[in-house]
Short mmCIF file of C-alpha atoms in Angstrom, two decimals:
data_model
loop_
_atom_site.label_atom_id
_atom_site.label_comp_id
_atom_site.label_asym_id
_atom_site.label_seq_id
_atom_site.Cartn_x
_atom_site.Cartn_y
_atom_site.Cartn_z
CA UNK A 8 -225.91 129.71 -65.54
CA UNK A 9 -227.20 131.66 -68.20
CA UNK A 10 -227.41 131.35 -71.53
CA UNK A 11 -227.27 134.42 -74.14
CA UNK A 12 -227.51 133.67 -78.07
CA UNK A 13 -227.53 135.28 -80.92
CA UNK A 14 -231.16 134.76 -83.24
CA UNK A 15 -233.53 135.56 -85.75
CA UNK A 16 -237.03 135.46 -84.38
CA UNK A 17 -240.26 136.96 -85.19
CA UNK A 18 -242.61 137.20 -82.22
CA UNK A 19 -246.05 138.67 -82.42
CA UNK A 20 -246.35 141.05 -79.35
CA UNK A 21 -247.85 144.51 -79.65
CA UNK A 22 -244.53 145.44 -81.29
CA UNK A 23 -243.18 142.86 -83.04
CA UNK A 24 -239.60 142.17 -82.63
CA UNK A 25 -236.59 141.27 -84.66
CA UNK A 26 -234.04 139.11 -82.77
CA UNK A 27 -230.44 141.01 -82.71
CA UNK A 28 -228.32 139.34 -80.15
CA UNK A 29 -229.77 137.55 -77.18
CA UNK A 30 -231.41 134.66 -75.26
CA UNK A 31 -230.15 133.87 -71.53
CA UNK A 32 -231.59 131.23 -69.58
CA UNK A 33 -230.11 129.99 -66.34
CA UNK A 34 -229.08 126.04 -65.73
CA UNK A 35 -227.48 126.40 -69.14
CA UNK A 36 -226.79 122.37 -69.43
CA UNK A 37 -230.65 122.08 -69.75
CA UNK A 38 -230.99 124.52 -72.57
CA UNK A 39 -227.77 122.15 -74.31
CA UNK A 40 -230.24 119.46 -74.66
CA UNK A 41 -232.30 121.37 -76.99
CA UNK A 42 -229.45 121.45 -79.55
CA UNK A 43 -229.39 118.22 -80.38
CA UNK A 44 -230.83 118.15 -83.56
CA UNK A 45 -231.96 114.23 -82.92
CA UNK A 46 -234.51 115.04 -79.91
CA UNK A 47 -235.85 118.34 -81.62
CA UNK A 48 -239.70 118.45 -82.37
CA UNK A 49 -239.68 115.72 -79.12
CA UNK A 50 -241.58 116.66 -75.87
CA UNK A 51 -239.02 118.52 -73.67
CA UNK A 52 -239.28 117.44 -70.23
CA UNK A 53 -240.86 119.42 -67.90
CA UNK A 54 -238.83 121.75 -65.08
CA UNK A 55 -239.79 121.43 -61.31
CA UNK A 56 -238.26 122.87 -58.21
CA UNK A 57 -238.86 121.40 -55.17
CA UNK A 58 -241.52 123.21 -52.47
CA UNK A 59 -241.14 123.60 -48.95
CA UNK A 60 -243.84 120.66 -48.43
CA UNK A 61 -241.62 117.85 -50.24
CA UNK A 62 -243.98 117.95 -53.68
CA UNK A 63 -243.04 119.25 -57.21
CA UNK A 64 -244.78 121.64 -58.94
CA UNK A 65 -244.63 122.31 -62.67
CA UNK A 66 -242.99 125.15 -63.89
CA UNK A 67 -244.77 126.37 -67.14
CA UNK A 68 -244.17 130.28 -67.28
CA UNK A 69 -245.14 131.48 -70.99
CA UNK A 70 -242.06 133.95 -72.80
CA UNK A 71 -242.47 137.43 -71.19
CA UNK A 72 -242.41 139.68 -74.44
CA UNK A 73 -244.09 142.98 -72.62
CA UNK A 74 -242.58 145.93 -73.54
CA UNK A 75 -244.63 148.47 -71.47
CA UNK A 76 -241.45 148.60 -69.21
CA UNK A 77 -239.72 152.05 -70.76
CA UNK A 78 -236.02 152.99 -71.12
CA UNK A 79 -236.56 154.61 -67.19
CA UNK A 80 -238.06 151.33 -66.04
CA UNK A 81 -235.40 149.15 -67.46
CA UNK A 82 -233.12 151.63 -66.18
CA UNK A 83 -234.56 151.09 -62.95
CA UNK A 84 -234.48 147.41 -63.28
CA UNK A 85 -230.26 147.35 -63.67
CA UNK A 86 -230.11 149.45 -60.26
CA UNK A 87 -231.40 147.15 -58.35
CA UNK A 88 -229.31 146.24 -55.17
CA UNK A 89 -228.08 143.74 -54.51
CA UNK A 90 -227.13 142.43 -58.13
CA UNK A 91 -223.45 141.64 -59.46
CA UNK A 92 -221.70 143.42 -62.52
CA UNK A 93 -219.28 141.05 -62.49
CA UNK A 94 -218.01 140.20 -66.39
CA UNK A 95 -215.81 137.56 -64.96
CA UNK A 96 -218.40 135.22 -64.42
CA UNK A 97 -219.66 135.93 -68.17
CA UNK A 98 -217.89 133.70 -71.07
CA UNK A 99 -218.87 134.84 -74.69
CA UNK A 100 -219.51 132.30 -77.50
CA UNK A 101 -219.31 133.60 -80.65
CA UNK A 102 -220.44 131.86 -83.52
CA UNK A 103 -218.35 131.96 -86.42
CA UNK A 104 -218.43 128.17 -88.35
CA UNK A 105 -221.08 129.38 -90.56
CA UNK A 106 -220.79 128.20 -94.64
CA UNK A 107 -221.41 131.81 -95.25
CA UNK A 108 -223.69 131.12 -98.74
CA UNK A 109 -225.51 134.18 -98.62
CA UNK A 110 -222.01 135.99 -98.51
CA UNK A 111 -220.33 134.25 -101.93
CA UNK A 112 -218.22 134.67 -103.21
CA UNK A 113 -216.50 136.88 -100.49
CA UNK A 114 -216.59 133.69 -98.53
CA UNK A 115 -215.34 131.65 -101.04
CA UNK A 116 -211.70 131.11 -99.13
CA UNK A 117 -212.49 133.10 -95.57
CA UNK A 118 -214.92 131.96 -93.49
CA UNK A 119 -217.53 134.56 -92.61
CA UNK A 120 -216.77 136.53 -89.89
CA UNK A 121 -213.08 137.31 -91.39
CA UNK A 122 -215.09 139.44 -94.34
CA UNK A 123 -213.40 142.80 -94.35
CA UNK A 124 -215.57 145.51 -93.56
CA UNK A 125 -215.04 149.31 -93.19
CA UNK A 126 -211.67 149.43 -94.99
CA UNK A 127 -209.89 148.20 -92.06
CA UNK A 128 -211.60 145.83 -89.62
CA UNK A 129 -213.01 142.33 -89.90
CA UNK A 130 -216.71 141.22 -88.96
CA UNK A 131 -215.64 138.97 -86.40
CA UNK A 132 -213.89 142.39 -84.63
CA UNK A 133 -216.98 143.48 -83.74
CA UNK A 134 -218.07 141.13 -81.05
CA UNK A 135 -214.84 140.96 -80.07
CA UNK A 136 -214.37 144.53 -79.34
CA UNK A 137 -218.31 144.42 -77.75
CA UNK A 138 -216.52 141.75 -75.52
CA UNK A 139 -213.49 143.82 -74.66
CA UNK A 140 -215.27 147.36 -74.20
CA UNK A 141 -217.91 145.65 -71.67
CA UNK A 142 -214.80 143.84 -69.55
CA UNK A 143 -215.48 139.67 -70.51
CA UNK A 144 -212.27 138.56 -71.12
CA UNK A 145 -213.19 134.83 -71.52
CA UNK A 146 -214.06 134.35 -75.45
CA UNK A 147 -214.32 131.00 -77.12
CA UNK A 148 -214.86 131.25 -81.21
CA UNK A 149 -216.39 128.16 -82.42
CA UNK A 150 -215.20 128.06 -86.23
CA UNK A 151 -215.75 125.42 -89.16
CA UNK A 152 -215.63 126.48 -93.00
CA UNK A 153 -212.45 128.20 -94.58
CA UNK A 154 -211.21 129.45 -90.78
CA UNK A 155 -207.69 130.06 -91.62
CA UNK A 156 -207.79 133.57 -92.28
CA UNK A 157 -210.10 133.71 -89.12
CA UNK A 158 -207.21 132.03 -87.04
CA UNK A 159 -204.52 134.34 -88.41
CA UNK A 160 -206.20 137.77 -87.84
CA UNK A 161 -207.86 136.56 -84.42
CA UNK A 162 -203.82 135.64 -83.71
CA UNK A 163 -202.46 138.83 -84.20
CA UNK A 164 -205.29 141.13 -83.51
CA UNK A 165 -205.64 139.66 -80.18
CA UNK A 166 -202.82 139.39 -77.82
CA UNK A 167 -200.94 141.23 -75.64
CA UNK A 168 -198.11 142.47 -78.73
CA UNK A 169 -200.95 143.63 -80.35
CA UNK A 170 -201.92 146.09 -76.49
CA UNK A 171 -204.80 143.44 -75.92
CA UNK A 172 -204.52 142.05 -72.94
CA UNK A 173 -207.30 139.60 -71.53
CA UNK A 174 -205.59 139.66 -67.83
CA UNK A 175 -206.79 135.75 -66.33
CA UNK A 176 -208.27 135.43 -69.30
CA UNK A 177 -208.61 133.99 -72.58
CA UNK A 178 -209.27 133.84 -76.29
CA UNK A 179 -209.59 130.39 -78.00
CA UNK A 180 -210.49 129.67 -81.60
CA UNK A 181 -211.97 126.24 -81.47
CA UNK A 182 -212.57 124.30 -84.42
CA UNK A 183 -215.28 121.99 -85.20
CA UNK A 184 -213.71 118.02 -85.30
CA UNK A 185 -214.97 114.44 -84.75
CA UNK A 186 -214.93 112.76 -82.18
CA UNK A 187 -215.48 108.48 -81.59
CA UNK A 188 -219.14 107.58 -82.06
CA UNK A 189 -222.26 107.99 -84.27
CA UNK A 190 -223.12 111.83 -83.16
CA UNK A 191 -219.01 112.66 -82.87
CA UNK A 192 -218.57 111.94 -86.85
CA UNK A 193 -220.80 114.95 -87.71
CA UNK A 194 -219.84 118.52 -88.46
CA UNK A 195 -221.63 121.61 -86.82
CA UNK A 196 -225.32 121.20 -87.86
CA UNK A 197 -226.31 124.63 -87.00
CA UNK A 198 -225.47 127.30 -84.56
CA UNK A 199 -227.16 125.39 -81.88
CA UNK A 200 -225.71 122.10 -82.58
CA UNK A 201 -222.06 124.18 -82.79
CA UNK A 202 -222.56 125.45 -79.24
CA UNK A 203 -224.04 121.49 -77.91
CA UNK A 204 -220.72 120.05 -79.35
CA UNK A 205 -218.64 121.60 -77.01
CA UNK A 206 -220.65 121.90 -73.88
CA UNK A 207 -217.86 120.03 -72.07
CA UNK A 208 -215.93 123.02 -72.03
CA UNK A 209 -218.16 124.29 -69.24
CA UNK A 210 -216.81 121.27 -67.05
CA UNK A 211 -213.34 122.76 -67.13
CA UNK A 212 -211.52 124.24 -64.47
CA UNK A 213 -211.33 127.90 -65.50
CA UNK A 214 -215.27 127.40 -65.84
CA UNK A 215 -215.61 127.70 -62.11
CA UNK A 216 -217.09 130.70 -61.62
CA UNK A 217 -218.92 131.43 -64.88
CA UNK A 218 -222.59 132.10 -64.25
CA UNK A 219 -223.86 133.03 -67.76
CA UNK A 220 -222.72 132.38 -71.18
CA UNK A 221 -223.42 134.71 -73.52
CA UNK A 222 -223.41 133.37 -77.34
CA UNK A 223 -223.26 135.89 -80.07
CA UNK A 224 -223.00 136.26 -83.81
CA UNK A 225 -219.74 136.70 -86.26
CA UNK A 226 -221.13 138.50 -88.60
CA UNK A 227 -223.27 141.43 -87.19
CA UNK A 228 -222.72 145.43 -86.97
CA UNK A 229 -223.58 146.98 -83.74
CA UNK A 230 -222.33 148.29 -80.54
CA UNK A 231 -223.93 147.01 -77.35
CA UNK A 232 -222.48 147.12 -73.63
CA UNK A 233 -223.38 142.89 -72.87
CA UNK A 234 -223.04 143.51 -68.69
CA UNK A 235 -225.98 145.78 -69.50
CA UNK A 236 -227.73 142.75 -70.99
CA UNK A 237 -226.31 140.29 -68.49
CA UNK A 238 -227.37 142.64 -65.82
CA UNK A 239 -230.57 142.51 -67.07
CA UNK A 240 -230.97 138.69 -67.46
CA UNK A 241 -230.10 138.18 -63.93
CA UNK A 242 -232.42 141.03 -62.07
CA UNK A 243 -234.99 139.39 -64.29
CA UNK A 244 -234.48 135.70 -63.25
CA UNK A 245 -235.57 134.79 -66.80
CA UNK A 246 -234.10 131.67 -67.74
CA UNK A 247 -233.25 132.72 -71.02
CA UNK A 248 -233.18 136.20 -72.34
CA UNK A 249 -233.10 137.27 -76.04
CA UNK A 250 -232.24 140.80 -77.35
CA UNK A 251 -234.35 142.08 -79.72
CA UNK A 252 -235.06 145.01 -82.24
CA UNK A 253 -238.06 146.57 -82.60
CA UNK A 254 -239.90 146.08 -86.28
CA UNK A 255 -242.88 146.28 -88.28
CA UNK A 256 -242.89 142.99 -90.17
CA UNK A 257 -242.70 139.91 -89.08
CA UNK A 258 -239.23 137.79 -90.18
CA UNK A 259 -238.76 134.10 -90.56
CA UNK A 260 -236.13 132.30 -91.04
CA UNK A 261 -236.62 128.52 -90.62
CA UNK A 262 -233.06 126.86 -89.96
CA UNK A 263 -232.25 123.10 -88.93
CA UNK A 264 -230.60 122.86 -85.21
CA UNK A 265 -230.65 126.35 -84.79
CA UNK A 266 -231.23 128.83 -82.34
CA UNK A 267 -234.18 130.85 -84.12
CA UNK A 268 -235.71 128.46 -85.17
CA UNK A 269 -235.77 125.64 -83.10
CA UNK A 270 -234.12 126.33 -79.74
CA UNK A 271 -236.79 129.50 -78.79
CA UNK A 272 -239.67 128.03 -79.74
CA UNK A 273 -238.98 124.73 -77.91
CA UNK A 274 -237.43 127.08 -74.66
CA UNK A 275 -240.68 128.84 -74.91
CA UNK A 276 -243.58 126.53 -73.82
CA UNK A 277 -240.88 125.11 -70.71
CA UNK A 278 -238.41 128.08 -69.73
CA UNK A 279 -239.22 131.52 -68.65
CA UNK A 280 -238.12 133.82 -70.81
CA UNK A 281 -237.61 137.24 -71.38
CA UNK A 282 -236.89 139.66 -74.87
CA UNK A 283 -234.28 142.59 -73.85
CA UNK A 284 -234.87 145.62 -75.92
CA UNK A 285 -232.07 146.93 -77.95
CA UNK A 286 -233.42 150.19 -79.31
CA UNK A 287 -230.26 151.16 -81.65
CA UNK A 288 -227.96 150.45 -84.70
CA UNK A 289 -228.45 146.84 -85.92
CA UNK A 290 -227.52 145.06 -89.16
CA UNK A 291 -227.33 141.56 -90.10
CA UNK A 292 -224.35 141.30 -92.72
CA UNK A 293 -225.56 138.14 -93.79
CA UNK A 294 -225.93 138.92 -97.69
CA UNK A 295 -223.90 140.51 -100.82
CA UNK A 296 -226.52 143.10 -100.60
CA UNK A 297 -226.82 143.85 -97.05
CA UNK A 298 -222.54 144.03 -96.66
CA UNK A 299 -222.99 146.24 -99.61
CA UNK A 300 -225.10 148.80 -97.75
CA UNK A 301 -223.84 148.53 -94.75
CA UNK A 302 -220.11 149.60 -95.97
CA UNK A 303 -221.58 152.74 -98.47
CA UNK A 304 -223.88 153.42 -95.01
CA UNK A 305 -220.52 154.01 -93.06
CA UNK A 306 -220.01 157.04 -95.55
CA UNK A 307 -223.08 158.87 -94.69
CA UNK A 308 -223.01 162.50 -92.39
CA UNK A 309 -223.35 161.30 -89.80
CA UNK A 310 -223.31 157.34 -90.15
CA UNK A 311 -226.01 155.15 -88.48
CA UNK A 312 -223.38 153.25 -87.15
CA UNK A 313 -219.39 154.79 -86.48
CA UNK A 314 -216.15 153.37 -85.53
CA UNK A 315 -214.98 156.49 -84.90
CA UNK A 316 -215.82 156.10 -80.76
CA UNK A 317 -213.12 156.51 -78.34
CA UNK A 318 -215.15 155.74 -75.64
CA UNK A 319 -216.01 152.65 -76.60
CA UNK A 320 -213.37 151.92 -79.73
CA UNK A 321 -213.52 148.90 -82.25
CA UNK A 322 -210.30 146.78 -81.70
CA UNK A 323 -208.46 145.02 -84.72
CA UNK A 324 -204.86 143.73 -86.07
CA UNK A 325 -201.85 146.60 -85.62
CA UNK A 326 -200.57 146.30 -89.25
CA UNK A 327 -198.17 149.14 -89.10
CA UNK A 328 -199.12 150.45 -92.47
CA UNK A 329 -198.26 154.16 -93.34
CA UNK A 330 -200.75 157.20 -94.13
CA UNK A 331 -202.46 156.79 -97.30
CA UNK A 332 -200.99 159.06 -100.19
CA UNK A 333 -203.18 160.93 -102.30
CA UNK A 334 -202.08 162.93 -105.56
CA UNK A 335 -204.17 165.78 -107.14
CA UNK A 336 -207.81 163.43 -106.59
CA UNK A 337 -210.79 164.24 -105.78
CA UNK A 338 -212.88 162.72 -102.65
CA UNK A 339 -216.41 163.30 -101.65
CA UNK A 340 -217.81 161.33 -99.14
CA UNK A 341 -215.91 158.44 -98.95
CA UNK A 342 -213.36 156.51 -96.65
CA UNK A 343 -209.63 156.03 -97.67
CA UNK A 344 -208.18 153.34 -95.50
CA UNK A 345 -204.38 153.47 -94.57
CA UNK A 346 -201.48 152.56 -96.84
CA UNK A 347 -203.48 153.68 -99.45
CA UNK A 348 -202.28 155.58 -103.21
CA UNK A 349 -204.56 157.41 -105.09
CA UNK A 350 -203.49 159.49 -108.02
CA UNK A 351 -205.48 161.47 -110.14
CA UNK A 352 -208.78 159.93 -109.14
CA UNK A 353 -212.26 160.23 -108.36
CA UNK A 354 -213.59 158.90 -104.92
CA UNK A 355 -217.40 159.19 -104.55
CA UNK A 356 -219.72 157.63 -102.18
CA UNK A 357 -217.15 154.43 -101.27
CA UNK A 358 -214.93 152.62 -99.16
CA UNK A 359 -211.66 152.14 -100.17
CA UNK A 360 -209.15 149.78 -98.23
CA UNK A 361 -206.10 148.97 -96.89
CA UNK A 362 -203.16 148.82 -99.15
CA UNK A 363 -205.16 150.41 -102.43
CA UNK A 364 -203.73 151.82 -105.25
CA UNK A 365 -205.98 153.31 -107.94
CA UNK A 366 -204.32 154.89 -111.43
CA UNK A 367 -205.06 158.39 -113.02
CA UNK A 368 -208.12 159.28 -114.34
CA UNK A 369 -210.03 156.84 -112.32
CA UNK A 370 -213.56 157.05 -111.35
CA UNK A 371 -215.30 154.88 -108.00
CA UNK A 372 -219.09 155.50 -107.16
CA UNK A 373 -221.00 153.82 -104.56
CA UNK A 374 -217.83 150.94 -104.60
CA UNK A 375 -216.55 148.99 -101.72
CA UNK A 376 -213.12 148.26 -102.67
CA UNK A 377 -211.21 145.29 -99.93
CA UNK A 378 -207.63 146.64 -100.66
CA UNK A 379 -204.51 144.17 -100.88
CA UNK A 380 -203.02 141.66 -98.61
CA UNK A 381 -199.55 143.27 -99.63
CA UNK A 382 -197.63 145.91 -101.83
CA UNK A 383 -195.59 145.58 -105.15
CA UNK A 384 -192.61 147.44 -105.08
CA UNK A 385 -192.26 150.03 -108.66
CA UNK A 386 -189.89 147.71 -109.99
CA UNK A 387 -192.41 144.73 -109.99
CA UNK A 388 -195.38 146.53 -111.64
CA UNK A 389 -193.30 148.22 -114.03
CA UNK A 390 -192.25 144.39 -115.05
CA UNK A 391 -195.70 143.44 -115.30
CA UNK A 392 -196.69 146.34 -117.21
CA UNK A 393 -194.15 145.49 -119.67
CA UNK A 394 -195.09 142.32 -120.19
CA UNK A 395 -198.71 143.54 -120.85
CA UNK A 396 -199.77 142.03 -117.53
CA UNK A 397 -201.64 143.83 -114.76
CA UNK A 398 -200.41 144.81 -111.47
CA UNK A 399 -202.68 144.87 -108.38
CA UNK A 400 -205.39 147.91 -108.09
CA UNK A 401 -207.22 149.96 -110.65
CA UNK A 402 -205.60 151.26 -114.00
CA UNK A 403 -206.22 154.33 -115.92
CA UNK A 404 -209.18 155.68 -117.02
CA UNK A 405 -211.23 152.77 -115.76
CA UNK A 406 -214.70 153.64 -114.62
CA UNK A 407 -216.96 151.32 -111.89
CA UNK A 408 -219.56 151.98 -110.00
CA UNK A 409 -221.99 149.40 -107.35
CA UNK A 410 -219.40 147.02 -106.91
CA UNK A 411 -217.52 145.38 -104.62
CA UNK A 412 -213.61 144.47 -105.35
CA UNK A 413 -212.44 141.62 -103.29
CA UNK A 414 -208.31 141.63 -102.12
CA UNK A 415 -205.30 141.41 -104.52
CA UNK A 416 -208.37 142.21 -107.62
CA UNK A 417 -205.86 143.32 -111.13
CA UNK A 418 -208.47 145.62 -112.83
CA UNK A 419 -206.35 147.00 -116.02
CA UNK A 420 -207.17 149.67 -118.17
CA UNK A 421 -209.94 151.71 -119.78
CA UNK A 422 -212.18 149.07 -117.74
CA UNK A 423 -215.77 149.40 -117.13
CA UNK A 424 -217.78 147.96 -114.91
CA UNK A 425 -221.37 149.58 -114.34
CA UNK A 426 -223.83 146.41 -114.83
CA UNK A 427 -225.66 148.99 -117.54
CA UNK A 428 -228.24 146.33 -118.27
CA UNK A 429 -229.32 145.65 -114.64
CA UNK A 430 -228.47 142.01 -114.32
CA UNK A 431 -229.31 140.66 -110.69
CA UNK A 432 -227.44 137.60 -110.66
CA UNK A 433 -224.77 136.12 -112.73
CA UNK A 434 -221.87 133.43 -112.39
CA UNK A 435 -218.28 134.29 -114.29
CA UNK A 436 -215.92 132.99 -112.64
CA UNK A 437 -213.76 132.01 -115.61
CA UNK A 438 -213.60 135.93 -115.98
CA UNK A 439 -212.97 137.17 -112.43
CA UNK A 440 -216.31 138.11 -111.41
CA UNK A 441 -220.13 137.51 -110.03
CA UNK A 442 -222.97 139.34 -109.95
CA UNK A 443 -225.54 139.58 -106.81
CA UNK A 444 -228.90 141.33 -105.87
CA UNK A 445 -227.52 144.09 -108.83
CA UNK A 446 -223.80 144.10 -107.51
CA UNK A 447 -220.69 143.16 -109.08
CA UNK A 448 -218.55 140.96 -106.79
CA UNK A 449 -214.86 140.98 -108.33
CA UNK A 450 -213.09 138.32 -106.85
CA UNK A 451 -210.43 137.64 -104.98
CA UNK A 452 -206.87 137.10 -106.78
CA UNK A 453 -208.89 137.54 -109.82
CA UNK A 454 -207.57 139.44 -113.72
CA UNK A 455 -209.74 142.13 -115.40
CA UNK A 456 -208.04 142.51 -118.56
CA UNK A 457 -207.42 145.88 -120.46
CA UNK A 458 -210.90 147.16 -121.62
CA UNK A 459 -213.35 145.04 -120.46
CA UNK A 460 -216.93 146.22 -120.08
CA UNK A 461 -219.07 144.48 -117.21
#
C-alpha cells in the first residue's frame, strides 16, 4: 500500500521545497497510526523485516530529499520495466472537511472546496478532474463543515447523466459522524485524523486490489497526471512519497493531527521517504487573498494556469445554461461565464460568473464576481424595482473595483465600492459585506442599497 497526501512542509535541502500534493508510503495501516492525535509526539515503533538468517534488523532510512536526479533521470526512473501503470489499484482521498477560516466569509454556508472559482467550476473539481484525466476511478471525499452544497454539485457533476462515467468504480462523499466510544464522539481533528477515522474502508471488499492511496487537497489549483506520481512512488520503493514545489523560503505551518505538521516529521526518522518534484503551476487557495489572485491570474495572456485544455479538460456540473448576452459593453481582459447579461458595461481585468447580470453604465476592475444560483424573470425585477427594492446583479452607474461578489449579491444603484481609504480588514455584516487583506467580500444573499459608498 501506499500512501499519497496532500501537505505543507518546509524542508531544508539544497533547494528548499514547498509541499504541493504528495506523501506515499507503502503498508499504509502503519502510517494510520500516526494520525491519531493521542499517540503523536510518542516514540513510533520501530520497522523490521525479517533477514534470511531468522534476525531483525532495524530499518532507519533518513527522508531522501536529493534533487540531483533531473527531469531526464526521473524520466528514466518511470520507464523502468517491469513496473505497473495500473490506476485501478490507486484510490484517491480527497480532503474536503476543512472549517475553511482563512476563506470567510465565502465559506460561511459552503464548505471549502465547493468555493466557485473561474466563473464556472468549483475547487473541489479540480482534483476530481486530476482523478478522472489520470484514469482512478475510485474517489472517496471525506467532508465535515457546511457540505451540502459540496454533496449537491459532487451529485450532479459526477455521474453518468452528467457523461462521467467511473466504469467499476466509484465516487462517495463521506461525512464525518460518531461513532460508540471515547475517540468515536470526536469530529475530524485535522486532515490526518479525517483520513485515520475511516481507515476501515480499506478492509472492504472493493479494496482488494488497491495498492496505494493517494490523499489530496480540496482546495488547490493545479494540473498533475497522479499515475506519473504513483509511478514514481512505486519504482522508488519509498514508503511514503510527498510532491513538492520548489521555493526560496522556508514555510511553516504548524497544525494539530495533521499531515504537515505532524505526520512527516514523525514518518521521517522511521519510514523511507521520498519528495517528488512537481516543477509547474501551483496555488494554495487557502485565503481571501490568495482566491483573489488566483481568479484575476486566470485573466492574464497567457494564464499561469488554463482550463482551456482539451487534452486534459477540467470536468464540472452540465447546467444547460445559454450563451451569455452582451449589449453595446466593453471587455478587456476578462472572463464572461455563460448565461451571463451585460448591458452597457465596462469589464476590465475580472471574472464574471454564471448567471450575471450587470446594468448600464457599469464599471468592474480587477473584480471576481460568483454569479447567481438562478434567474428572475423581467416581470419579477420590474416588481422589485417598483417597490424600490433591488433585484439580483449590479445596477446602473455603480462603480467597484478589488472585490469579490459572492452568489445572489443585490448591489443597487449609483453604488461604489473601491475601499478608497485602504482598510485591510473589516466586519459588516449587518450591511452585506467584509473586508480582507484589502478586498471587499460582498456576501452571499446579501442588499447593497441605492448609493452606498464602501
Amino acid at each position: 500500500m501506499a500512501l499519497s497526501a496532500d501537505c505543507r512542509i518546509s524542508l531544508s535541502t539544497p533547494v528548499q521545497l514547498r509541499g504541493a500534493r504528495g506523501l506515499v508510503g507503502r503498508k499504509y495501516l502503519r502510517l494510520i497510526k500516526f494520525s491519531n492525535g493521542e499517540v503523536m509526539g510518542q516514540k513510533v515503533q520501530k520497522l523490521h523485516h525479517q533477514q534470511g538468517n531468522g534476525t531483525k534488523k532495524n530499518i532507519m532510512q533518513p527522508i531522501s530529499m536529493s534533487l540531483t536526479a533531473d527531469v531526464a533521470s526521473e524520466s528514466k526512473l518511470r520507464d523502468l520495466e517491469g513496473e505497473r501503470r495500473d490506476p485501478r489499484t490507486v484510490v484517491a482521498v480527497i480532503l474536503g472537511g476543512g472549517a475553511g477560516t482563512r476563506l470567510f466569509p465565502l465559506t460561511k454556508r459552503r464548505a471549502k472546496p465547493a468555493v466557485p472559482i473561474g466563473g464556472a467550476y468549483r475547487l473541489i473539481d479540480v482534483p476530481m478532474s486530476n482523478c478522472i484525466n489520470s484514469g482512478i476511478n475510485k474517489v472517496y471525499i471525506l467532508t465535515q463543515f457546511n457540505s451540502a452544497s459540496l454533496n449537491r454539485h459532487i451529485a450532479r457533476a459526477y455521474n453518468s447523466a452528467n457523461g462521467i462515467t467511473f466504469g467499476d468504480g466509484y465516487v462517495e462523499v463521506l461525512a464525518a459522524t460518531q461513532t460508540p466510544g471515547v475517540e468515536g464522539k470526536r469530529w475530524f481533528q485535522g486532515t490526518a485524523d479525517a483520513v485515520r477515522q475511516f481507515h476501515w474502508l480499506f478492509e472492504d471488499p472493493r479494496s482488494k486490489d488497491i495498492e496505494d492511496v493517494l490523499i489530496l487537497s480540496g482546495d488547490h489549483l493545479y494540473r498533475m497526471d497522479y499515475m506519473d506520481f504513483v509511478q514514481n512512488h512505486r519504482q522508488s520503493g519509498a514508503d511514503i512519497t510527498l510532491s513538492c514545489l520548489p521555493m526560496d523560503d522556508r514555510w511553516r505551518f504548524p497544525t494539530a493531527n495533521d499531515f504537515g505538521s505532524e505526520i512527516i516529521p514523525a514518518s521521517a526518522r522511521e519510514l523511507y521517504m521520498k519528495a517528488y518534484l512537481f516543477n509547474d503551476y501551483w496555488e494554495d487557495i487557502g485565503t481571501i487573498r490568495s482566491f483573489f489572485e488566483a481568479n484575476l491570474a486566470l485573466t492574464e495572456h497567457p494564464p499561469r494556469f488554463s482550463f482551456y485544455d482539451a487534452a486534459l479538460p477540467m470536468y464540472t456540473s452540465r447546467r444547460n445554461l445559454p450563451p451569455s448576452k452582451i449589449v453595446s459593453s466593453k471587455i478587456v481582459d476578462s472572463i464572461i461565464s455563460h448565461g451571463s447579461f451585460l448591458t452597457d458595461s465596462f469589464i476590465e481585468h475580472s471574472v464574471v460568473g454564471i448567471r450575471s447580470r450587470i446594468n448600464s453604465n457599469v464599471h468592474l476592475k480587477d473584480t471576481v464576481m460568483l454569479g447567481a444560483d438562478f434567474y428572475e424573470t423581467d416581470d419579477e425585477r420590474a416588481a422589485l424595482l417598483s417597490e424600490g427594492r433591488v433585484p439580483i446583479g449590479i445596477g446602473e452607474n455603480t462603480k467597484i473595483k478589488e472585490c469579490i461578489i459572492d452568489k445572489n449579491a443585490r448591489i443597487g444603484k449609483n453604488v461604489v465600492i473601491a475601499n478608497s481609504e485602504g482598510i485591510q480588514e473589516a466586519d459588516r455584516s449587518s450591511e452585506g459585506f467584509y473586508i480582507r487583506s484589502g478586498v471587499t467580500i460582498i456576501l452571499k444573499n446579501s442588499v447593497i442599497k441605492d448609493g452606498l459608498v464602501i
